[in-house]
XYZ file of C-alpha atoms in Angstrom:
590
model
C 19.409 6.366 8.167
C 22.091 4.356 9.950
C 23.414 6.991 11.854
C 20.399 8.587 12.109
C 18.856 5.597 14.150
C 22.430 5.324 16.395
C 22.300 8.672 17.161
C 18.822 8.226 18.295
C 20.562 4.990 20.631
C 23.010 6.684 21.733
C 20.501 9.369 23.694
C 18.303 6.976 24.563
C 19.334 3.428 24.822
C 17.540 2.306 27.189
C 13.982 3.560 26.062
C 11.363 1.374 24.697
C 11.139 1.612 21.041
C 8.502 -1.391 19.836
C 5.944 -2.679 22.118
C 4.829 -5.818 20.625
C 2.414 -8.192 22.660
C 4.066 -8.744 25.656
C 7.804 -7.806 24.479
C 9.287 -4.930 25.019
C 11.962 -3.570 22.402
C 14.790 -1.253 23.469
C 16.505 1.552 21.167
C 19.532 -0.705 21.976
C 18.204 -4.354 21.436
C 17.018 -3.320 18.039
C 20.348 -1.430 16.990
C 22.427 -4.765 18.706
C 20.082 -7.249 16.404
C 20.484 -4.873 13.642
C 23.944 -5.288 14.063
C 24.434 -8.894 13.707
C 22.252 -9.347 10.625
C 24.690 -6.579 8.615
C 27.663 -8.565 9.933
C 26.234 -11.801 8.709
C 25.261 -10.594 5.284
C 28.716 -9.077 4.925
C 30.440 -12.357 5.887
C 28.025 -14.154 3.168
C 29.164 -11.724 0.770
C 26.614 -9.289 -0.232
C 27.750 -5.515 -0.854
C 26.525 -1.924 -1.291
C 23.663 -1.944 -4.022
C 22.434 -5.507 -3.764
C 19.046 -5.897 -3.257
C 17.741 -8.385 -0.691
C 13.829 -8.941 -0.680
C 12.164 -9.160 3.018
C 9.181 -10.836 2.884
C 8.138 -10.350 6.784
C 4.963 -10.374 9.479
C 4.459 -7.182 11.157
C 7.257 -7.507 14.604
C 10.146 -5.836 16.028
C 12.317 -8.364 13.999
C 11.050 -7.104 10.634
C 12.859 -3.562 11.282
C 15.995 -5.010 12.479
C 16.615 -6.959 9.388
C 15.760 -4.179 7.043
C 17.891 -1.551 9.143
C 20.797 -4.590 9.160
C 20.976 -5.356 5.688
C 20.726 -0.914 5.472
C 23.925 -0.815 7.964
C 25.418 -2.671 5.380
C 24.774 -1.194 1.836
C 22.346 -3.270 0.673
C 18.774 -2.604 -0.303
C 15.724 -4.159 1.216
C 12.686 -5.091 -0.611
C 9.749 -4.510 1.596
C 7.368 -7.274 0.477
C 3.693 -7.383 1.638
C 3.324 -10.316 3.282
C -0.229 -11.247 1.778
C 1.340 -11.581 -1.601
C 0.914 -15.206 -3.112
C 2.002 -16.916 -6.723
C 3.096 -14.516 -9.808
C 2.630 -11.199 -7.507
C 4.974 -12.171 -4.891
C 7.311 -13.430 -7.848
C 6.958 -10.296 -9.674
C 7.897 -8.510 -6.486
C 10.854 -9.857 -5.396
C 11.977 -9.678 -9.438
C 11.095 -6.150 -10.379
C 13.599 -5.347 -7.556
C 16.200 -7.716 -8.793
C 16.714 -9.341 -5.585
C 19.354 -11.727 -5.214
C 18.072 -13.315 -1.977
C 14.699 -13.405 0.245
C 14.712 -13.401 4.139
C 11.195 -14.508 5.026
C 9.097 -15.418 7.866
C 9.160 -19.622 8.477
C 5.749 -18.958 8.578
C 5.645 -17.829 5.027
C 7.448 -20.434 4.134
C 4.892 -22.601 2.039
C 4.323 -19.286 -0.385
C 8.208 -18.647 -0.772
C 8.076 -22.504 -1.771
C 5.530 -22.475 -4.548
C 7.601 -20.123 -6.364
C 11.124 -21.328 -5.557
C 11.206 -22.764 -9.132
C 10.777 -19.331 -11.124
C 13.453 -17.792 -8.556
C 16.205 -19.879 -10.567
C 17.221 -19.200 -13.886
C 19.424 -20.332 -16.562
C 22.130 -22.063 -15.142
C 21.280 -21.417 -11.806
C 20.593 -24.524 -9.218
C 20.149 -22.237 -5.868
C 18.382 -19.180 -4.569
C 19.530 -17.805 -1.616
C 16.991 -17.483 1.286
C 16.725 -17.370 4.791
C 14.500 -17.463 7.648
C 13.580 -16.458 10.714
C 10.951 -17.240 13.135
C 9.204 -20.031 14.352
C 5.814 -21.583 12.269
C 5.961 -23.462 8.819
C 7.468 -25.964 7.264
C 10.853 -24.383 5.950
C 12.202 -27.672 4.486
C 9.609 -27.138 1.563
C 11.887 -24.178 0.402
C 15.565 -26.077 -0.663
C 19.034 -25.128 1.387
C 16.844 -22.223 3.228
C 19.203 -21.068 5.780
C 17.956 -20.405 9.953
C 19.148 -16.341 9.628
C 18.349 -16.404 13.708
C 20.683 -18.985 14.533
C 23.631 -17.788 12.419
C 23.034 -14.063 12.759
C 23.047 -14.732 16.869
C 27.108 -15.756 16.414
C 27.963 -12.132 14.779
C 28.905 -8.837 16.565
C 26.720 -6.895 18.267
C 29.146 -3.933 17.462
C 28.880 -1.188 14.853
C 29.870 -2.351 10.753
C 33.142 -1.042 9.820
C 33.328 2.663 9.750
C 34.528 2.745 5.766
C 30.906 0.735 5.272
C 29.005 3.571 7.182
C 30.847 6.223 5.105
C 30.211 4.547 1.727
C 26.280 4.803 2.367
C 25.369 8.395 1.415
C 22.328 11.158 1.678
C 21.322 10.586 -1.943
C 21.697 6.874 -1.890
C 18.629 4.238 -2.261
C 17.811 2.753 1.167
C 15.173 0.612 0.566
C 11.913 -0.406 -2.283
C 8.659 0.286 -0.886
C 5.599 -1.363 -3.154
C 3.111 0.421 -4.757
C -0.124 -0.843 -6.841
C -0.101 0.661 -10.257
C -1.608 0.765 -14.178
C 1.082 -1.555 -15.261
C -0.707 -4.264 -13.653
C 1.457 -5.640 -10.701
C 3.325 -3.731 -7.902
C 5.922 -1.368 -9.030
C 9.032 -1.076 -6.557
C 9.297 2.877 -5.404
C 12.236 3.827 -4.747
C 13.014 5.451 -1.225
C 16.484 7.165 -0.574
C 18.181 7.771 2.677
C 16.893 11.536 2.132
C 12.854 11.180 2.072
C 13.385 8.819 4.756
C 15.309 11.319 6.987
C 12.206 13.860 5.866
C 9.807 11.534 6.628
C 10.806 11.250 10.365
C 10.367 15.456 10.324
C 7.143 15.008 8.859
C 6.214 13.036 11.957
C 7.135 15.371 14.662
C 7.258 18.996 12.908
C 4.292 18.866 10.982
C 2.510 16.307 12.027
C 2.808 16.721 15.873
C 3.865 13.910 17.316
C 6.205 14.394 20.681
C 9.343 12.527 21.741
C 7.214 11.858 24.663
C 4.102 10.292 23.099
C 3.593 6.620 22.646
C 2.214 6.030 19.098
C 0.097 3.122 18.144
C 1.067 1.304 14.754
C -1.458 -1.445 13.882
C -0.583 -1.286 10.302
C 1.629 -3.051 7.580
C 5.608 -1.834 8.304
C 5.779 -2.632 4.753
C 3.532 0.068 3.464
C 5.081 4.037 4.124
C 2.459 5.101 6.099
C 3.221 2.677 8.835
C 6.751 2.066 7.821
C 8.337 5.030 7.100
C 6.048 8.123 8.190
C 5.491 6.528 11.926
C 8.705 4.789 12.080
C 11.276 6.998 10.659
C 9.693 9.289 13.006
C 10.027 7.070 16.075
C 13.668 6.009 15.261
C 14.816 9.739 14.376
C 13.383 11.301 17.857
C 13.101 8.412 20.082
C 9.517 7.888 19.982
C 7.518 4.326 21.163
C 5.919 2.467 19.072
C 3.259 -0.338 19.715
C 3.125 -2.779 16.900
C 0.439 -5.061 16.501
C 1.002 -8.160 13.686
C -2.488 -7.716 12.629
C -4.970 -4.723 12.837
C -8.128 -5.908 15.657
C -11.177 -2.973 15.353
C -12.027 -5.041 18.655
C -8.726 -4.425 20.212
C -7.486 -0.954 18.962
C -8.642 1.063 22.034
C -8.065 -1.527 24.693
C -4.337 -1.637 23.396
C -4.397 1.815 23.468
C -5.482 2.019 27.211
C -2.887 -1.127 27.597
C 0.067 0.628 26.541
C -0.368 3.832 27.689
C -1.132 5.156 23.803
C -1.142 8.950 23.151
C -0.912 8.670 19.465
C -3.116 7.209 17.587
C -2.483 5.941 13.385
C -5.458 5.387 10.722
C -6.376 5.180 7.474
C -10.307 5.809 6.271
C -11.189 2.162 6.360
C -10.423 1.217 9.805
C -12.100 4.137 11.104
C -14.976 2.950 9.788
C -14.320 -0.704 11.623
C -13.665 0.913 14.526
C -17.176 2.736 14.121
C -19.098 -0.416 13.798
C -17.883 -2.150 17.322
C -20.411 -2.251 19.985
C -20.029 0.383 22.441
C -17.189 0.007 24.962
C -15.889 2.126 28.404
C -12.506 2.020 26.289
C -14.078 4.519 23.828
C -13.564 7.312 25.662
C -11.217 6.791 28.704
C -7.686 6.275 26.601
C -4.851 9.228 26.606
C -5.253 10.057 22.629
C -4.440 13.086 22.168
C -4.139 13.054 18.495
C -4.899 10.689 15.495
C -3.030 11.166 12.024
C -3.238 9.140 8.660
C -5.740 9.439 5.509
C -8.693 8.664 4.012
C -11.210 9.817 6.682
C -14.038 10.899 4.894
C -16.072 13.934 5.590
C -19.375 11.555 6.109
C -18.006 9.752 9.801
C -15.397 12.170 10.558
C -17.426 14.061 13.123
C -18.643 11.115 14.462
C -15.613 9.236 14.963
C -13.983 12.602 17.004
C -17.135 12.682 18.780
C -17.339 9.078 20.188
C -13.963 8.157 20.863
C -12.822 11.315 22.278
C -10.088 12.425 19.524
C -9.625 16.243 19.958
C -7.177 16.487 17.187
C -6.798 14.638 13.581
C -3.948 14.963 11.080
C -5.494 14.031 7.930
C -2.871 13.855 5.150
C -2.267 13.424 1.701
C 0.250 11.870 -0.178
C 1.781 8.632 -2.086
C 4.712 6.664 -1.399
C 6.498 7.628 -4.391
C 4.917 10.929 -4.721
C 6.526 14.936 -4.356
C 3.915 16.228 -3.603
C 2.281 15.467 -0.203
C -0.071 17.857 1.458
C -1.437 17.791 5.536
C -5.011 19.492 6.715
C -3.432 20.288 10.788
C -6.449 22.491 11.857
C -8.853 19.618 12.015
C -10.908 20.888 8.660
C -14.019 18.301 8.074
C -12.999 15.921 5.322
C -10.082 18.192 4.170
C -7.006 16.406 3.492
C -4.582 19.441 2.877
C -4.449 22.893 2.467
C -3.240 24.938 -0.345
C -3.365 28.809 0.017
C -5.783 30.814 -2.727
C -3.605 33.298 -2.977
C -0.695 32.042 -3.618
C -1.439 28.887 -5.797
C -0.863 30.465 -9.016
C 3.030 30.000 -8.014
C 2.769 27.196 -5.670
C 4.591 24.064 -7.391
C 2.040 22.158 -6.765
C -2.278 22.262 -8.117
C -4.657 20.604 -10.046
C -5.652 20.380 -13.671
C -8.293 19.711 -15.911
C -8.201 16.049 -17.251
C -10.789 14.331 -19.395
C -12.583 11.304 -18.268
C -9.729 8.744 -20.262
C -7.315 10.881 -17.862
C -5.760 12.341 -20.559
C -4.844 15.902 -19.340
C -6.577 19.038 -21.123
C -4.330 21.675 -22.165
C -4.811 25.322 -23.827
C -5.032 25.298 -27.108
C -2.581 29.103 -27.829
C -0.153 28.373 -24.888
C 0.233 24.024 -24.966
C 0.044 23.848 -21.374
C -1.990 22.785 -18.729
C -5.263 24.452 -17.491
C -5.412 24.673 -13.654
C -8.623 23.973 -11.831
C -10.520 26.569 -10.394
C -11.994 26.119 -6.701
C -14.832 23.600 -7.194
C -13.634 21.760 -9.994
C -12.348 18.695 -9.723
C -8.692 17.699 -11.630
C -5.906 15.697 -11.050
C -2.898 16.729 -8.444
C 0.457 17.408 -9.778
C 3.770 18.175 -8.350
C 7.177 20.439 -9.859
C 9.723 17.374 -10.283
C 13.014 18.960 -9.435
C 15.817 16.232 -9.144
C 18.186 16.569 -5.569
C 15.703 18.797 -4.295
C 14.706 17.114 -0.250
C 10.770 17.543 -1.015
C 10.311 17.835 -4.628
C 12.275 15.207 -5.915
C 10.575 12.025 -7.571
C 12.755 9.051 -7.752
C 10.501 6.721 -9.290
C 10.493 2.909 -9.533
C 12.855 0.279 -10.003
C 11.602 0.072 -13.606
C 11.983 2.732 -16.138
C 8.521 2.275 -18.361
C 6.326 2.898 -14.687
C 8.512 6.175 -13.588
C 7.957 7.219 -17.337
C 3.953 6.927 -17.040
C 4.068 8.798 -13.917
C 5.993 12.449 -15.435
C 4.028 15.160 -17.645
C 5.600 17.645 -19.196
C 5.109 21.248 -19.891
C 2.315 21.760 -17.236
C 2.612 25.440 -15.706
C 5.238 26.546 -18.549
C 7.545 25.951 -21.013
C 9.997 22.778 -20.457
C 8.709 21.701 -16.726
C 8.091 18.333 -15.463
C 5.332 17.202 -12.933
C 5.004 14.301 -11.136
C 1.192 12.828 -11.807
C -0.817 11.511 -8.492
C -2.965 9.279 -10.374
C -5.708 10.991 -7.949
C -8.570 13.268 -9.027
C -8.766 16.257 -5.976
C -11.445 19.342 -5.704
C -10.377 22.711 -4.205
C -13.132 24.992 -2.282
C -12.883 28.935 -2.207
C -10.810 28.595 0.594
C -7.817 26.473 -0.730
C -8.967 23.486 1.022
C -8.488 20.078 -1.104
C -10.675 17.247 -0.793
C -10.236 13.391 -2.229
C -12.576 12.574 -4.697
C -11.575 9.446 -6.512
C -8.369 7.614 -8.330
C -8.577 7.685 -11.311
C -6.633 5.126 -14.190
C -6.215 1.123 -13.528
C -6.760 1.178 -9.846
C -9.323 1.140 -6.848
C -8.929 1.241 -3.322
C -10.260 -1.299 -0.915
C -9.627 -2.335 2.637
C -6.817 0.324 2.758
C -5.007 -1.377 -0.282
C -4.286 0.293 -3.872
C -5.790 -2.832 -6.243
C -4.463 -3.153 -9.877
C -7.600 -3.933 -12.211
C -5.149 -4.806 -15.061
C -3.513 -6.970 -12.655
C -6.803 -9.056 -11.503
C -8.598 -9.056 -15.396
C -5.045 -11.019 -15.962
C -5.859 -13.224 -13.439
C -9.670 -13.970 -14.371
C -8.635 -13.806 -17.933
C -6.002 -17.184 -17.551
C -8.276 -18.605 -14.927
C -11.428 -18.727 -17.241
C -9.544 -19.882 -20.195
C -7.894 -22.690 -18.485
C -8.392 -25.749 -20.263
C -9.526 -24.411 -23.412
C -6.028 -25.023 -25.233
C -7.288 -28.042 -26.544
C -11.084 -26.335 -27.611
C -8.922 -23.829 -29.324
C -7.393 -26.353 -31.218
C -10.725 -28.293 -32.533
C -11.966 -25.088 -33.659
C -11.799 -23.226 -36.945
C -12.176 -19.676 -35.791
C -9.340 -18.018 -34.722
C -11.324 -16.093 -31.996
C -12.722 -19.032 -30.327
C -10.323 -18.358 -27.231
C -11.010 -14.643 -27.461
C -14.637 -14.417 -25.743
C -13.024 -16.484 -22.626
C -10.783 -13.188 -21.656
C -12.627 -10.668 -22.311
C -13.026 -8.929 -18.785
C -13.233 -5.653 -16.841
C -12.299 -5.165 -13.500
C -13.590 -2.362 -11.937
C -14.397 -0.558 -8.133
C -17.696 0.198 -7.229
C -19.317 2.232 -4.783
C -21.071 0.504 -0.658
C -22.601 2.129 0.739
C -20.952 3.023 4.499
C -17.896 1.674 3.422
C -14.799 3.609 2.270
C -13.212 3.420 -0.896
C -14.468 0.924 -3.592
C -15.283 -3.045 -3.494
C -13.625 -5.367 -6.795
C -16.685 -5.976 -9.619
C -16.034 -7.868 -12.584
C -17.524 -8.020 -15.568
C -17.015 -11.039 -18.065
C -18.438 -12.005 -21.723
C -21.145 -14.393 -20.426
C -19.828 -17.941 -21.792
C -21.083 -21.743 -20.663
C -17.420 -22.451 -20.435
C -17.417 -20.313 -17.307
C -17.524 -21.942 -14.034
C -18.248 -20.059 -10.878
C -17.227 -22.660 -8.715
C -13.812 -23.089 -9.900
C -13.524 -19.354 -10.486
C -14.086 -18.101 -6.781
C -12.094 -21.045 -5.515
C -9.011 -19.854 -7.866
C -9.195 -16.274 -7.760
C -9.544 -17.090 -3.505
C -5.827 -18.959 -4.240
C -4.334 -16.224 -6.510
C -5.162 -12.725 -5.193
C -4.996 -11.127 -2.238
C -8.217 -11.031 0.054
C -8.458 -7.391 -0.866
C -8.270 -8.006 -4.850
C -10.842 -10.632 -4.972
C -13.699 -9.080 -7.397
C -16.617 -8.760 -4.363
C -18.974 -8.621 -7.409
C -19.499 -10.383 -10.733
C -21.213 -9.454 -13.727
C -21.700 -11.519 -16.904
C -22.481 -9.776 -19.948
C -23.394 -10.917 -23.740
C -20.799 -8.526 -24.858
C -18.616 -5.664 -23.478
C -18.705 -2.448 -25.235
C -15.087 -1.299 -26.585
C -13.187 2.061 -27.536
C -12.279 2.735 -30.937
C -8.786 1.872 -29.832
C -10.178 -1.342 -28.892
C -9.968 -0.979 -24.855
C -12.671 -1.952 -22.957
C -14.959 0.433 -21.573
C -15.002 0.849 -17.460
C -17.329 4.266 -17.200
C -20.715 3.066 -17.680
C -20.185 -0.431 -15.892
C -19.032 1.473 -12.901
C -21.748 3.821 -13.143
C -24.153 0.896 -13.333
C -22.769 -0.682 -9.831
C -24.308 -3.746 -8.344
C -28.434 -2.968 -8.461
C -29.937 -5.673 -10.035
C -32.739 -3.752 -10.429
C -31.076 -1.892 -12.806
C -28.956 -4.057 -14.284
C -30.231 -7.041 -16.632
C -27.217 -8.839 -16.658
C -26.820 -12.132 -14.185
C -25.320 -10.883 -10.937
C -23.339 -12.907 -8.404
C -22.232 -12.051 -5.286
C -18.667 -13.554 -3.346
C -19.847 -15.425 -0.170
C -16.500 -15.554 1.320
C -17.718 -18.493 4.058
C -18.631 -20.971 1.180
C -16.113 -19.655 -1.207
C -19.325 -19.181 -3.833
C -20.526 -16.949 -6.596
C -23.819 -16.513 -5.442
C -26.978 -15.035 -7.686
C -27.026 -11.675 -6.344
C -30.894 -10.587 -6.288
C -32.842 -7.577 -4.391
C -33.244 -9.156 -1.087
C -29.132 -9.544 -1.431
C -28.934 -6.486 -2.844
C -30.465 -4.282 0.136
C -28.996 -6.415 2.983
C -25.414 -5.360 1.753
C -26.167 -1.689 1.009
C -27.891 -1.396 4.612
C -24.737 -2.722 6.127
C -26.855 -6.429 7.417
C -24.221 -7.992 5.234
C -20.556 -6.856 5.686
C -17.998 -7.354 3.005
């Protein structure tokens, strides 16, 4: 990737590759800056293969110290910035960094878990930062990266350290939400990252002459490796924007000259809900790509802002098996042909509602769907292969979850999307839900095993010391019993958080909202809250999700109490009828 992006400077040095509020980011700044951060972490003395976590706002500066500490052999951790307490900790070890360079602005959540970075006989943690904002003395011996990178060479890294980074090699960890609870480091080698950038302009469409708008994370892959491996490979602009504005998006887009436009399904549906505005309709886009536009507002979301051509797409960050609807299908998100998807590597297939995939009972294998029944997409693994390869996560058990074997015959391996798809008679797919440990809200995979954790310590806080006055040796076991589930707004994409807990006068709302507001991301925090007098188990002694999530948040159906999170008060509030209708009418948006 390197080379890739000099190449790309060496054409075009002078071109404009990040817009970013009023800066203006040449091919050549970025590969100069780039420059001095490998140079630095050489001098410090980090090698090929060490992993350095990069906990970074979306700006221009971001890239460049990823793509330095690239130049140089080492691997960046691409850490969402929202992150806070024992996620961001898990993060940055999963990966086994062995240093962080984060924003000074991020500085006081790098601090509060500074302590669990050392171990043993460790008494420092490398870290650096960069940027203005924060207090950075909270975080001990952090070091000012912009100062000391500014004294290094602007010039290339040693041409034996270029030659030592290879195709097959890992360039960097992007972070995926999973069922084991807490984000799971994907791997993602020089190779898809190369094949990302010809997913951008071959398949997807986008020109070395278009200007493409970015308001998303640069941490996730849609943002930070489909649009910018794209950009860097063939010279494209980019407009970054550190935070996503529904207010904004077309007004930037007039701004900056935009001709490409990026999405995913949820801010569509923001952008739908502004008031009407002349910058609607009198931008240059020419074409919007991402995913999760559902079939219910895609026709009016072309219609009003003037979009003549979407690339809806499908895929994972980790996954092999990533599919693109380019002929502007309603709702579609790929297209597999009907004639040929008996010997396609790719299909779905029948799974039962535990996700536990059905298989024929003379042959062993796996039943593929027919068009109109809904299944679970899988993908041929097949190691060193650019496209079908699946090089999993930093940890062994999560790749291991993720592989089936003997699917279409005898001794094959698939990779398993998680995601449950439906076929027409055409060979048109269409997203239908996720199945497993995981919802998606606000454009962000959320980990139910990873926020009934959270609820789980947080409402058995203090109750050490009941435990200990009491004879039965379940006393503490009613406090975590909870379910964490997504359930169905209407008019908004994807699902919100509910949770359901064993009803318990131990259980305070108050302190509950305030500490799940502390220790999840804004997206994780259960919208919903249901307390139960019990919660209904499996005979393997799981708790049961189905039902509750077919129940969703009517209190006129459900007898249970109801609460509701006001996020202006910080509150569990009773959720009754009147509540009820004003937030599936869209009066109240969450």
């Amino acid at each position: 990737v390197p080379k890739m992006f000099y190449s790309t400077v060496q054409r075009c040095p002078d071109k404009v590759l990040f817009y970013y509020k009023d800066e203006q980011w040449t091919f050549q700044q970025v590969e100069e800056y780039s420059n001095r951060v490998a140079h630095y972490f050489l001098a410090e003395g980090f090698s090929k293969g060490d992993t350095v976590a990069v906990f970074m706002e979306n700006r221009p500066e971001f890239v460049c110290t990823w793509l330095g500490l690239a130049k140089m052999g080492a691997i960046p951790a691409l850490i969402n910035y929202n992150l806070r307490a024992e996620s961001l900790h898990h993060s940055i070890l999963v990966a086994g960094c062995k240093a962080v360079v984060f924003s000074s602005s991020l500085s006081g959540a790098v601090s509060d878990i500074f302590t669990l970075l050392l171990n043993g006989a460790r008494q420092t943690y490398p870290t650096y930062h960069t940027g203005s904002g924060g207090n950075v003395v909270s975080v001990p011996e952090s070091k000012n990266l912009d100062e000391l990178s500014r004294e290094q060479s602007v010039t290339p890294v040693p041409r034996k350290v270029q030659d030592s980074i290879n195709f097959k090699d890992k360039l960097m960890f992007i972070y995926t939400s999973g069922t084991t609870g807490l984000p799971k480091a994907a791997v993602i080698k020089h190779a898809r990252y190369i094949l990302a950038s010809r997913g951008l302009t071959s398949i997807i469409g986008v020109r070395p002459s278009d200007v493409l708008y970015c308001p998303l994370p640069l941490y996730h892959s849609v943002g930070g490796m489909i649009s910018l491996s794209g950009c860097m490979n063939a010279g494209i602009s980019m407009v970054v924007r550190d935070k996503f504005s529904a207010s904004s998006y077309f007004s930037d887009c007039i701004r900056y000259k935009v001709t490409v436009g990026q999405y995913i399904g949820e801010l569509c549906r923001y952008l739908l809900a502004t008031p009407p505005s002349p910058h609607d309709s009198t931008h240059q886009i020419r074409l919007m790509f991402g995913n999760g536009l559902r079939k219910e507002i895609w026709t009016q979301f072309t219609q009003r802002f003037n979009i003549p051509n979407i690339s809806e797409f499908y895929g994972s960050t980790e996954g092999n098996s990533n599919i693109i609807n380019f002929d502007n299908t309603v709702g579609a998100v790929g297209f597999v042909p009907v004639l040929f998807s008996s010997i396609l590597p790719l299909g779905l297939i029948k799974v039962d509602e535990e996700g536990i995939p059905i298989r024929d009972p003379d042959t062993g294998l796996c039943i593929r769907c027919p068009p109109g029944e809904v299944g679970e997409f899988v993908g041929i693994i097949q190691q060193n292969h650019p496209v079908r390869e699946f090089s999993g996560y930093s940890d062994k058990e999560s790749t291991s979850k993720k592989v089936l074997r003997d699917v279409w015959s005898q001794g094959d391996v698939c990779f398993r999307s998680g995601d449950i798809l439906v076929a027409d008679k055409l060979g048109y797919l269409y997203f239908k839900d996720r199945k497993g440990d995981t919802f998606r809200w606000k454009g962000e995979n959320v980990s139910t095993a990873e926020v009934e954790a959270v609820i789980s310590r947080v409402t058995g806080e203090g109750s050490c010391e009941r435990l200990q006055l009491s004879s039965d040796p379940f006393y503490f076991s009613d406090l975590s019993d909870v379910v964490v589930y997504g359930v169905a707004v209407p008019g908004c994409e994807g699902r919100a958080g509910m949770a359901a807990i064993v009803d318990s006068d131990k259980i305070n709302l108050g302190s509950l909202a305030t500490s799940l507001t502390n220790k999840l991301p804004a997206y994780a925090r259960p919208h919903f809250l249901r307390l139960a007098p019990e919660l209904d188990m499996t005979g393997t002694y799981k708790l049961k999700k189905r039902d509750l999530q077919q129940d969703g948040f009517n209190p006129e159906k459900i007898k249970d109490k109801l609460y509701f999170l006001d996020s202006k008060s910080i509150k569990y509030i009773p959720l009754d009828s009147d509540l009820h209708f004003k937030i599936s009418s869209g009066q109240m948006r969450l």
